[in-house]
Each structure stands twice: as structure tokens, then as C-alpha cells.
mmCIF file of C-alpha atoms in Angstrom:
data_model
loop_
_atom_site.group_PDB
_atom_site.id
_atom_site.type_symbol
_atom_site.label_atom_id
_atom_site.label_comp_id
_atom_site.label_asym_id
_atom_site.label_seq_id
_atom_site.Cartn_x
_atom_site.Cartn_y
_atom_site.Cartn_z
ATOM 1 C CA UNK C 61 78.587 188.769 194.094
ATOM 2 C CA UNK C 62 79.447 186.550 197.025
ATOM 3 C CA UNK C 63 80.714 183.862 194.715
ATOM 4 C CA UNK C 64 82.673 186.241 192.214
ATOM 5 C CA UNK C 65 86.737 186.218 193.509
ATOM 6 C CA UNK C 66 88.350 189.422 194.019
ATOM 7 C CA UNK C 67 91.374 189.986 191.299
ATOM 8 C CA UNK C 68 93.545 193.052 189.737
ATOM 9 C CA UNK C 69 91.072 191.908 186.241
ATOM 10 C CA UNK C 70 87.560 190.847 185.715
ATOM 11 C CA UNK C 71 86.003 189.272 188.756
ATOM 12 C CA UNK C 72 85.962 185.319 188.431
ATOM 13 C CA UNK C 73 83.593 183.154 189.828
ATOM 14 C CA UNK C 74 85.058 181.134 193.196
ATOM 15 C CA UNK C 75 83.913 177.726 191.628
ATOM 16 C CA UNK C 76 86.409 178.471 188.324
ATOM 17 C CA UNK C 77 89.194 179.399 190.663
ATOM 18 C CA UNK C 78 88.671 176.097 192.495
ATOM 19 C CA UNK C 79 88.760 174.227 189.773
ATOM 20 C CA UNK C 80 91.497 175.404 188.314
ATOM 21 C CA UNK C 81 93.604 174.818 191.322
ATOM 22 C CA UNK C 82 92.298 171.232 191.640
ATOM 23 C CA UNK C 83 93.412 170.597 188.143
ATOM 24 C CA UNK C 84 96.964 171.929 189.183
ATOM 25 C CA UNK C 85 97.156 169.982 191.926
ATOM 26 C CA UNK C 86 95.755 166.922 189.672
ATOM 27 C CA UNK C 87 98.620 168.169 187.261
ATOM 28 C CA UNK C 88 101.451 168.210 189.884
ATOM 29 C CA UNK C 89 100.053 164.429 191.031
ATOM 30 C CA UNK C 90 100.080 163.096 187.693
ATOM 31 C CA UNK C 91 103.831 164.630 187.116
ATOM 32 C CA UNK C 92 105.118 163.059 190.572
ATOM 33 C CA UNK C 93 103.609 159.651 189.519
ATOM 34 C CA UNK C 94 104.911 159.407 186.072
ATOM 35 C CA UNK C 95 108.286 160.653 187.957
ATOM 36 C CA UNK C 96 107.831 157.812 190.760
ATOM 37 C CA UNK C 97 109.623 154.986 189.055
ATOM 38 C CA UNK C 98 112.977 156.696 187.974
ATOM 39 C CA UNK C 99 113.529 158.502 191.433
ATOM 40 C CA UNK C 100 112.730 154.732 192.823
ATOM 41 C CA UNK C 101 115.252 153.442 190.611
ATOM 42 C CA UNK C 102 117.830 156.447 190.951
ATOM 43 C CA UNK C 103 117.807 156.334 194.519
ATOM 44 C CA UNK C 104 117.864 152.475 194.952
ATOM 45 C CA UNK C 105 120.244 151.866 192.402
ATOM 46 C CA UNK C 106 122.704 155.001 192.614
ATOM 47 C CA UNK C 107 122.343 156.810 195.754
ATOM 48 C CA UNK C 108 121.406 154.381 198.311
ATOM 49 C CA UNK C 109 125.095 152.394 196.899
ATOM 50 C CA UNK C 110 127.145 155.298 196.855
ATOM 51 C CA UNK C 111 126.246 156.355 200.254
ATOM 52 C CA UNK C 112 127.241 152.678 201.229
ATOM 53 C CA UNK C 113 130.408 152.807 199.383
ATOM 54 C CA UNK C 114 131.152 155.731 201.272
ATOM 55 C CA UNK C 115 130.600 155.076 204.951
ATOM 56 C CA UNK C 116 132.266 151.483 203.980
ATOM 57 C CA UNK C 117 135.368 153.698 202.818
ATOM 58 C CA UNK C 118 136.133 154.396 206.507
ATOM 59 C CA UNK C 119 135.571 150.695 207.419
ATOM 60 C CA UNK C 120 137.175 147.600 207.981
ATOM 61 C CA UNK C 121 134.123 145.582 206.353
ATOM 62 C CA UNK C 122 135.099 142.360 205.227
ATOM 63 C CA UNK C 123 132.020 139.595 203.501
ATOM 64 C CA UNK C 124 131.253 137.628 206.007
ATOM 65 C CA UNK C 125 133.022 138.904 209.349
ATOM 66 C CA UNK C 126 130.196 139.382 212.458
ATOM 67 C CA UNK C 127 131.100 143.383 212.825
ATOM 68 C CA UNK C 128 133.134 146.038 211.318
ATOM 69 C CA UNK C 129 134.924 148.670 213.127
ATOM 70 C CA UNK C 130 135.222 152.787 211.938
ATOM 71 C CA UNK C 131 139.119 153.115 211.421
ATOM 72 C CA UNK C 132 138.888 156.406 209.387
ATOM 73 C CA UNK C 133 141.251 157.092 207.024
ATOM 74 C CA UNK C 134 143.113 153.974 207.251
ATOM 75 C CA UNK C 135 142.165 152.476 203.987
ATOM 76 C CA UNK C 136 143.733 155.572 202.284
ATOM 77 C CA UNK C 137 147.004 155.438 204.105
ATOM 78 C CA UNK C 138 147.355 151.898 203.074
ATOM 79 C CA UNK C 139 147.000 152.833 199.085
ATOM 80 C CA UNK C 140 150.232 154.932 199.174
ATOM 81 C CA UNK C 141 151.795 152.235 200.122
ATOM 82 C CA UNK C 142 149.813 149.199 197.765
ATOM 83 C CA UNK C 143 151.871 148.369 195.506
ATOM 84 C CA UNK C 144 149.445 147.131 193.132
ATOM 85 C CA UNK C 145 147.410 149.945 193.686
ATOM 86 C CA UNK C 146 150.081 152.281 192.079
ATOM 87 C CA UNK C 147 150.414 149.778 189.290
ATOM 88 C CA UNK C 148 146.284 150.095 188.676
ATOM 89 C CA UNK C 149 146.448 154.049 188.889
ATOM 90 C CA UNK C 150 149.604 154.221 186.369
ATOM 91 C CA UNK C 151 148.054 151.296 184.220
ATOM 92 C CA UNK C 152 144.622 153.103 183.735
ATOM 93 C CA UNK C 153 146.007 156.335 183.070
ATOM 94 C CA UNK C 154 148.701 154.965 180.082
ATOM 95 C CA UNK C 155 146.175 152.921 178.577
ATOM 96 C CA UNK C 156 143.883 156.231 178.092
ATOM 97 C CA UNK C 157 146.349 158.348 177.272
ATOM 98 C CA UNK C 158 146.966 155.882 174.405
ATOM 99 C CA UNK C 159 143.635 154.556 173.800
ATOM 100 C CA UNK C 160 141.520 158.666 174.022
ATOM 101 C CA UNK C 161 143.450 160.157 171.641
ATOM 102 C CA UNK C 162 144.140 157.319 168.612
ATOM 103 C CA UNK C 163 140.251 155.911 168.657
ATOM 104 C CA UNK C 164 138.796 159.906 168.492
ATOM 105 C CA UNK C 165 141.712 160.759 166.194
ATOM 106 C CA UNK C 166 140.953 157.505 163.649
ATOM 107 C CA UNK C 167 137.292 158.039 164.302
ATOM 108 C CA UNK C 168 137.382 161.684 163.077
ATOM 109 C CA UNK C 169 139.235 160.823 160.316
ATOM 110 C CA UNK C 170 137.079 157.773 159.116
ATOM 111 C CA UNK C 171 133.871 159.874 159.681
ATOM 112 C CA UNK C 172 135.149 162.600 157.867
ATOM 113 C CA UNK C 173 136.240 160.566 154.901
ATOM 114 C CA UNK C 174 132.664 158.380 154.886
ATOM 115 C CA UNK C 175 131.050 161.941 155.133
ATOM 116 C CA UNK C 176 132.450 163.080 151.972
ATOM 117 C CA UNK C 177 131.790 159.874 149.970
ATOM 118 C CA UNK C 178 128.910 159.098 147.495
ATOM 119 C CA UNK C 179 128.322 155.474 148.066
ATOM 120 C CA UNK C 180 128.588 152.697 151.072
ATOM 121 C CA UNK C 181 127.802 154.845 153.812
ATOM 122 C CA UNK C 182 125.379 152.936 155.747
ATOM 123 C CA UNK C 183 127.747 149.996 154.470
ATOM 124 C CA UNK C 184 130.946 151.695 156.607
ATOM 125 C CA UNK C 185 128.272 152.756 159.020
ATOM 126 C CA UNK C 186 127.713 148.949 160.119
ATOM 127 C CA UNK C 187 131.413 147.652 159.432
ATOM 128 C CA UNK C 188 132.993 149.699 162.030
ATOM 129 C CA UNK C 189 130.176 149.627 164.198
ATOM 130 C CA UNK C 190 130.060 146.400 164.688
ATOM 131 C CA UNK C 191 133.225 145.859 167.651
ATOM 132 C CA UNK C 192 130.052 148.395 169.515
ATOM 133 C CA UNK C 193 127.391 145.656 169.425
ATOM 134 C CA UNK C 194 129.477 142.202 169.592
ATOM 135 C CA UNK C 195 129.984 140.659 173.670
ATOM 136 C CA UNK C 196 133.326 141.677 175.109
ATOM 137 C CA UNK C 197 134.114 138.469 175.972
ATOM 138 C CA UNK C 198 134.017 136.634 172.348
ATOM 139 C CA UNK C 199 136.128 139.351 170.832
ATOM 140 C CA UNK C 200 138.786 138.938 173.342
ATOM 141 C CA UNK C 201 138.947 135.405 172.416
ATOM 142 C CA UNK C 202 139.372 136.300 168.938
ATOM 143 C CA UNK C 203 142.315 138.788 170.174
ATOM 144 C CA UNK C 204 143.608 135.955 172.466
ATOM 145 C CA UNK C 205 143.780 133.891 168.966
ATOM 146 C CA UNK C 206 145.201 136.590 166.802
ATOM 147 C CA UNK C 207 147.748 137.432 169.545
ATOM 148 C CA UNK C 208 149.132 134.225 170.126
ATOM 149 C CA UNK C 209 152.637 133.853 170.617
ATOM 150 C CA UNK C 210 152.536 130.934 168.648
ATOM 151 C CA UNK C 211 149.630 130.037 166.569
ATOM 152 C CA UNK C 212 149.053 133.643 166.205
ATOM 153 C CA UNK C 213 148.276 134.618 162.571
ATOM 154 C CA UNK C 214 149.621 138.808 163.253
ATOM 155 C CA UNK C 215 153.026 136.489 164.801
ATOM 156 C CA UNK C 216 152.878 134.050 161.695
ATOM 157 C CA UNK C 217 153.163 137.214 159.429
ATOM 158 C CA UNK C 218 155.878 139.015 161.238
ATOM 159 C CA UNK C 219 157.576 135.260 161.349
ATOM 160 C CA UNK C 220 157.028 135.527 157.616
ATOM 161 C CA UNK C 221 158.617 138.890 157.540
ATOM 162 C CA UNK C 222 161.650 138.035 159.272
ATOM 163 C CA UNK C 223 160.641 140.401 162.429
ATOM 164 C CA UNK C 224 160.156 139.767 165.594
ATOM 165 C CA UNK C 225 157.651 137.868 167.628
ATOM 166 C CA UNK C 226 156.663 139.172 170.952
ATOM 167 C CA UNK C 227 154.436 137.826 173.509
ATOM 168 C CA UNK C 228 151.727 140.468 173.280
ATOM 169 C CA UNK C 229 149.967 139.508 176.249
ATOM 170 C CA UNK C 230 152.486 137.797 178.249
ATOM 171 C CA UNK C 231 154.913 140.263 177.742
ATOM 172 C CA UNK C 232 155.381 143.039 180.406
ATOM 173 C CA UNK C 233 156.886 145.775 177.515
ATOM 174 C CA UNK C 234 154.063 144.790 175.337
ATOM 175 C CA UNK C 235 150.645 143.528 177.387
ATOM 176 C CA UNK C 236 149.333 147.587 177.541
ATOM 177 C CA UNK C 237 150.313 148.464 174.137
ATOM 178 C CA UNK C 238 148.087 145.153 172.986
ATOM 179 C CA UNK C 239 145.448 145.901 175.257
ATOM 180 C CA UNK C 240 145.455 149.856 173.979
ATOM 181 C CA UNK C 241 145.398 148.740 170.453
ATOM 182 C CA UNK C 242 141.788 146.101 171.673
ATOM 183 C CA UNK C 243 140.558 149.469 173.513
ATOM 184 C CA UNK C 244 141.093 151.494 170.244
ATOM 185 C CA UNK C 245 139.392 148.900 167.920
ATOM 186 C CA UNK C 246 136.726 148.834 170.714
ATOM 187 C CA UNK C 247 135.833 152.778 170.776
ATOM 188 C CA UNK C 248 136.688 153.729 167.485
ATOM 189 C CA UNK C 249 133.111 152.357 165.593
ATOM 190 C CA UNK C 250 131.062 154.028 168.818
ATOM 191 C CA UNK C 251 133.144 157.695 168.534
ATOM 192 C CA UNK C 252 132.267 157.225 164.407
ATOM 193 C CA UNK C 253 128.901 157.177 164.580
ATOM 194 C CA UNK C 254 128.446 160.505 166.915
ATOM 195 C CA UNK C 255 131.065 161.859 164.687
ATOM 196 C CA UNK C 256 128.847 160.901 161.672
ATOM 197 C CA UNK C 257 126.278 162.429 163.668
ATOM 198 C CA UNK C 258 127.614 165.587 164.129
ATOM 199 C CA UNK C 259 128.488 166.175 160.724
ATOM 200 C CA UNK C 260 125.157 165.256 159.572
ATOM 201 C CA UNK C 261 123.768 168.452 161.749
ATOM 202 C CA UNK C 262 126.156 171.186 160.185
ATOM 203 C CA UNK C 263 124.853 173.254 157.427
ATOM 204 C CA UNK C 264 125.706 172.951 154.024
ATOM 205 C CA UNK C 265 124.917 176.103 153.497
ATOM 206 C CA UNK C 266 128.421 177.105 155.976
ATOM 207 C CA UNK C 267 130.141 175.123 153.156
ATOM 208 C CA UNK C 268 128.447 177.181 150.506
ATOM 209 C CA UNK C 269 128.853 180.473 151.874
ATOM 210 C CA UNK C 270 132.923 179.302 152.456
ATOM 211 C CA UNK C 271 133.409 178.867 148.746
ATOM 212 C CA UNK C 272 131.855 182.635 148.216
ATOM 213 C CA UNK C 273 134.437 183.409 150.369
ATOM 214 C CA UNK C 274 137.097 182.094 148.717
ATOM 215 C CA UNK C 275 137.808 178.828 150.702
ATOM 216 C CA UNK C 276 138.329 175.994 148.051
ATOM 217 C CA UNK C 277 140.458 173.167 149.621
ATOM 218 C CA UNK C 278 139.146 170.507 151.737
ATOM 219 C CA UNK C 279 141.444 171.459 154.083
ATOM 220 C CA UNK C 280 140.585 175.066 154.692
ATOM 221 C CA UNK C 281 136.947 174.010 154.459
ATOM 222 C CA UNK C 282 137.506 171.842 157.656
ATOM 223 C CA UNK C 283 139.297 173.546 160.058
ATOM 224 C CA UNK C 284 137.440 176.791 159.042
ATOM 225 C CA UNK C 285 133.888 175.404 159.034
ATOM 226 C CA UNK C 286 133.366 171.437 160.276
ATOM 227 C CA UNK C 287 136.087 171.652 162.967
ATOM 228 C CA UNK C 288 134.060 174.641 165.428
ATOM 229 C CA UNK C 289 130.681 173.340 164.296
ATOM 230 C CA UNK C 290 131.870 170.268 165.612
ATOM 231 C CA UNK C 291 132.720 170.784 169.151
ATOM 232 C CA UNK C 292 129.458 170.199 171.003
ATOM 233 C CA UNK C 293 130.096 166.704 169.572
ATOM 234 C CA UNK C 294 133.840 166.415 169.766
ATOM 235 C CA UNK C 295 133.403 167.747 173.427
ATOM 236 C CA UNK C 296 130.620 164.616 174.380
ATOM 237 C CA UNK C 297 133.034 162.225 172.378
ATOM 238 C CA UNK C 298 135.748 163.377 174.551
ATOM 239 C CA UNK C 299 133.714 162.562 177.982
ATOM 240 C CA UNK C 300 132.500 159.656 176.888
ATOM 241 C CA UNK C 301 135.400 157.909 175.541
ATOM 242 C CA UNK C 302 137.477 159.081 178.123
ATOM 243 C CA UNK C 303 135.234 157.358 180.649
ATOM 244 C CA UNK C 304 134.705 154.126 178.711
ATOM 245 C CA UNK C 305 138.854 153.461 178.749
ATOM 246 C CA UNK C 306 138.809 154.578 182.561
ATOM 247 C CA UNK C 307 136.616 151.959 183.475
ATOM 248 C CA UNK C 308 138.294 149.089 181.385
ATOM 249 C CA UNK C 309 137.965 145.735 182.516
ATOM 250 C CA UNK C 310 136.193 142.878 180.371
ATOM 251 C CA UNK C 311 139.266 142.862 177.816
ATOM 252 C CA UNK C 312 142.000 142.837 180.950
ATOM 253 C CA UNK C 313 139.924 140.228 183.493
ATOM 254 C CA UNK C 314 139.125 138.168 179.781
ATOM 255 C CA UNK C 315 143.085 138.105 178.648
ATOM 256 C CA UNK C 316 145.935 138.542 180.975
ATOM 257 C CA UNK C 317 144.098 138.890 184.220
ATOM 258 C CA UNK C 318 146.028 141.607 184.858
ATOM 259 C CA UNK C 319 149.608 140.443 184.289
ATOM 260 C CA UNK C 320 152.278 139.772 184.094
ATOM 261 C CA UNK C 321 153.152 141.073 187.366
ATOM 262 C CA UNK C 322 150.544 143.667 187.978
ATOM 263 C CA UNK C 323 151.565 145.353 184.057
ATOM 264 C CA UNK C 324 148.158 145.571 182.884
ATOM 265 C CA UNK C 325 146.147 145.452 186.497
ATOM 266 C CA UNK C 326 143.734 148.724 186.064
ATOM 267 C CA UNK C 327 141.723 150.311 188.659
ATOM 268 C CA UNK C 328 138.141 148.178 187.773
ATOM 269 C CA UNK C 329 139.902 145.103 188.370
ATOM 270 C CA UNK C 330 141.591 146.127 191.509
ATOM 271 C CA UNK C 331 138.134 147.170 192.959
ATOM 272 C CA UNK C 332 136.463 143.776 191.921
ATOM 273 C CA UNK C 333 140.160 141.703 193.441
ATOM 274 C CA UNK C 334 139.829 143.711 196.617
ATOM 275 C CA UNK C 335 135.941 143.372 196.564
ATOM 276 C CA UNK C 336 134.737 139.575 195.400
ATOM 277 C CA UNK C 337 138.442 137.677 195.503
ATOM 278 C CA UNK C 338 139.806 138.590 199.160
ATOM 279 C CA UNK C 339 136.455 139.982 200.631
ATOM 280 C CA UNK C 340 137.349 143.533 202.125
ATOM 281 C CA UNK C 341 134.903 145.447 200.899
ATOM 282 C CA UNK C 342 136.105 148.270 203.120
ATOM 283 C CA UNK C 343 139.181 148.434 201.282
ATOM 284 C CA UNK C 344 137.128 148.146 198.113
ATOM 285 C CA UNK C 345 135.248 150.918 198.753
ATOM 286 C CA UNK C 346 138.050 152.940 199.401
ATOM 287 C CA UNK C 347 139.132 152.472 196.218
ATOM 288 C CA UNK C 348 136.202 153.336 194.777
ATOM 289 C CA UNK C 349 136.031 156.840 195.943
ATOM 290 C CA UNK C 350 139.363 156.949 194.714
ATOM 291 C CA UNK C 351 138.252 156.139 191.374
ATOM 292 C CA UNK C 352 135.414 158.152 191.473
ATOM 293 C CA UNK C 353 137.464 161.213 192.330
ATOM 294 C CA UNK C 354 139.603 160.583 188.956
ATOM 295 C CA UNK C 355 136.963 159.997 187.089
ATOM 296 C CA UNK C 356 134.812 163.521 188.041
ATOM 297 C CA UNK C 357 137.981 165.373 188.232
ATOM 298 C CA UNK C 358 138.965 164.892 184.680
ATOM 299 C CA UNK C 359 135.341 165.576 183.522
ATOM 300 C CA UNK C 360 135.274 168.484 185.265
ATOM 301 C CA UNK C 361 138.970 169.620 183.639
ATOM 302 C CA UNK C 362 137.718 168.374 180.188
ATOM 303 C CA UNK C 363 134.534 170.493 180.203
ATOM 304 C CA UNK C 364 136.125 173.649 181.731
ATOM 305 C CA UNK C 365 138.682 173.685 179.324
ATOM 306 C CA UNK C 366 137.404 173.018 176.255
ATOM 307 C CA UNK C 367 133.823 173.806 176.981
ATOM 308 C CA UNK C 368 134.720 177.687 176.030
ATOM 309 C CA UNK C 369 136.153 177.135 172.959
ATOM 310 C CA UNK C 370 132.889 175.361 171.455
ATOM 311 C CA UNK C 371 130.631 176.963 169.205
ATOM 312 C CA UNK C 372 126.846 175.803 170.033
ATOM 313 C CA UNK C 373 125.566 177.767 167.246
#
């Protein structure tokens, strides 16, 4: 009996127990060491930079000087009064408030039209997602040909027309509205595919049991049945697209640079200027947080918000 182990059940024999707690601890190995790489990565890549990015916010840090000095919250007084730092904060927010709501809009729409076709799905599928998988930098060549002042073919048409023919990127009135439109042809193939998504996962038997209801039209069928089974996705569209046009910058550092005069300079850029161009990385840094701070508090806003008005069921 002196090798049986005392329990609330049937007696076990010592030698099981051991066993099965070397097998948990064998367990709980195996789990840490299959976990290894991504906490190597997620604290060498993520955490160890943000922590530097913010004890460099209270810095003077600048590549290449022999020392730095703390100077607290100096690098945040001098944003009220950076001029092109209120350009970048006004830029980024107009080009998302115009960029969010047209590419999930024409996205819906598109996905909800493909949805209810019979044929060329996977063709529409692959048309529109295609600005998703081509470089950043070739298609804003193409736009820097098809916006052209003067060789232009969308000014050669309007020529044509008898209209107008604005500079669209050299233009102050008219560089954000150009760029918008590039950041709407951008996002708008990405947001249709989750949208095709998430209207592959609803039920057709909600559509069935609809008509037994009464509810013929299109319409009615939408807004009473694919518009609430669609908010888990219409809520992660939402995030995501709302943080792609935050952090533009490959379309404004490819095309105008951001001019004329600071009209289309957006946060990214001003954070890579301040960084890699003049070399104060404590002022960079600064920014950063700043940026950081918009970003989380408009996720957080987003999801509270609309977060209790989706249906997960």
C-alpha cells in the first residue's frame, strides 16, 4: 500500500501519478517551445521599439549627435505650434473621412451586386482585387500618368469636353481629393473580398424563412436580413480600412511629396521627414505617440460604438 496515493477516488499507484505530472510538465515545455519564436519576434520587433519610441519621446535624440538630454514634454509643446504638423493631423483626417466611407460604401455595393449574380464571380473577384496585390509604387506612376496636367488622358477628355483642366496633384484645392480618389481605388478590391466573405457565411435559409414572412423585395431582404448578419464583418472592415488610410504614405511620398505647400503632407510622412530627412528622432518619436494615440483612440470609439449593435449570431 506504500506505493498506492491517497485521493477522494480509487487509490492510484505513486508511479502513475508521477508520470502523469512529468507528461504535464513535458506538455507545458513543448507549448513554451513551439511559443518561443513568436514571443522572440513580438518582443524584438514590437515591444522592445515601442518602448524606445517612447523614452525617445521625452528626448532630444538626434542620428548621430554624441548624447541626448531628457527635456520632457518639450517635443509636445513644440507640435502646437508646427505648422506642418497641423497640416499632417488635418491632412490625414480629410483624406479618411473621404477615403473610409466611399471605398466601404462602393465595396458593399459591388459585393452585394457580384453576390446576387449567376456568372463571373471569381472573374469580378480578381478584377477588383487586383489594385490589393500590384506594388504601390507602379500604380502611382500610372496615376502620375493619368493625372497629368498635360499629357493626361482623364485632362485630354475633360479638354475634349470643353471642362476644365486642373492640376490634380499640383493643385492645392485638388492634390487630397486626387489622392482620396487613389486611396479609394486602393481599398475598395481588399473591403470586397471580406464583404464577399461575409455574405458567403449568412444563411440562405434567413432569406428563405424572409419570403415566408412576407419580405419580397431585394430591398427589404437586405436591410432586414444581410445588413445585421453582416456586422461582425462590416465592423472588421471598418477597423481595418480605417487604419490602412491613417497610415497613408507610399501614394503621397510616390506623387506630390507632400505638396504643394504642406496640402497633402500626412502624419506617416511627417514621422519619416522628422525621422530619416533632418535626423531628430526625438521629435520623431514624439510624433509617433501622437499617432499612435489617434490611431487606438478611434479603434477604441469604432468598436464601442458599433460593437453593440452587431449581431454575432
Amino acid at each position: 500500500m506504500a506505493d498506492l496515493a491517497l485521493t477522494s477516488g480509487p487509490a492510484v499507484p505513486r508511479r502513475d501519478v508521477a508520470a502523469r505530472q512529468t507528461r504535464g510538465f513535458g506538455t507545458i515545455l513543448v507549448a513554451w517551445m513551439l511559443m518561443l519564436p513568436a514571443i522572440v519576434t513580438y518582443v524584438l520587433m514590437i515591444l522592445l521599439p515601442l518602448v524606445a519610441v517612447l523614452a525617445l519621446a521625452f528626448t532630444d535624440y538626434e542620428f548621430g549627435a554624441p548624447g541626448f538630454r531628457f527635456i520632457g514634454l518639450d517635443n509636445f509643446a513644440e507640435m502646437l505650434g508646427d505648422r506642418t504638423f497641423g497640416a499632417s493631423i488635418r491632412n490625414t483626417l480629410v483624406y479618411s473621412l473621404f477615403v473610409v466611407p466611399l471605398s466601404i460604401g462602393i465595396a458593399l455595393l459591388l459585393a452585394v451586386l457580384i453576390e446576387a449574380g449567376a456568372r463571373g464571380r471569381a472573374f469580378f473577384r480578381a478584377v477588383f482585387f487586383l489594385p490589393v496585390v500590384s506594388l504601390t509604387v507602379a500604380m502611382a506612376t500610372a496615376w502620375q500618368y493619368l493625372l497629368h496636367p498635360s499629357i493626361g488622358p482623364l485632362n485630354a477628355v475633360l479638354r475634349d469636353l470643353g471642362l476644365g483642366t486642373p492640376n490634380w496633384l499640383g493643385a492645392s484645392e485638388w492634390v487630397l481629393v486626387s489622392l482620396g480618389f487613389i486611396g479609394v481605388w486602393e481599398n475598395v478590391g481588399f473591403n470586397l473580398v471580406l464583404f464577399l466573405a461575409g455574405l458567403t457565411a449568412i444563411p440562405r435559409d434567413l432569406y428563405a424563412a424572409a419570403e415566408i414572412d412576407g419580405v419580397r423585395s431585394g430591398w427589404s431582404k437586405f436591410w432586414l436580413v444581410t445588413w445585421p448578419m453582416l456586422g461582425p464583418t462590416l465592423l472588421f472592415v471598418l477597423i481595418i480600412t480605417m487604419t490602412r488610410a491613417i497610415r497613408v504614405f507610399d501614394t503621397v511620398q510616390t506623387l506630390t511629396q507632400g505638396g504643394p505647400n504642406n496640402a497633402s503632407e500626412v502624419l506617416l510622412r511627417t514621422i519619416y521627414q522628422e525621422a530619416f530627412h533632418y535626423f531628430r528622432f526625438g521629435y520623431s518619436a514624439a510624433v509617433t505617440l501622437v499617432f499612435l494615440a489617434i490611431v487606438l483612440a478611434l479603434m477604441l470609439v469604432q468598436t464601442r460604438l458599433i460593437d453593440r449593435r452587431v449581431h454575432y449570431g
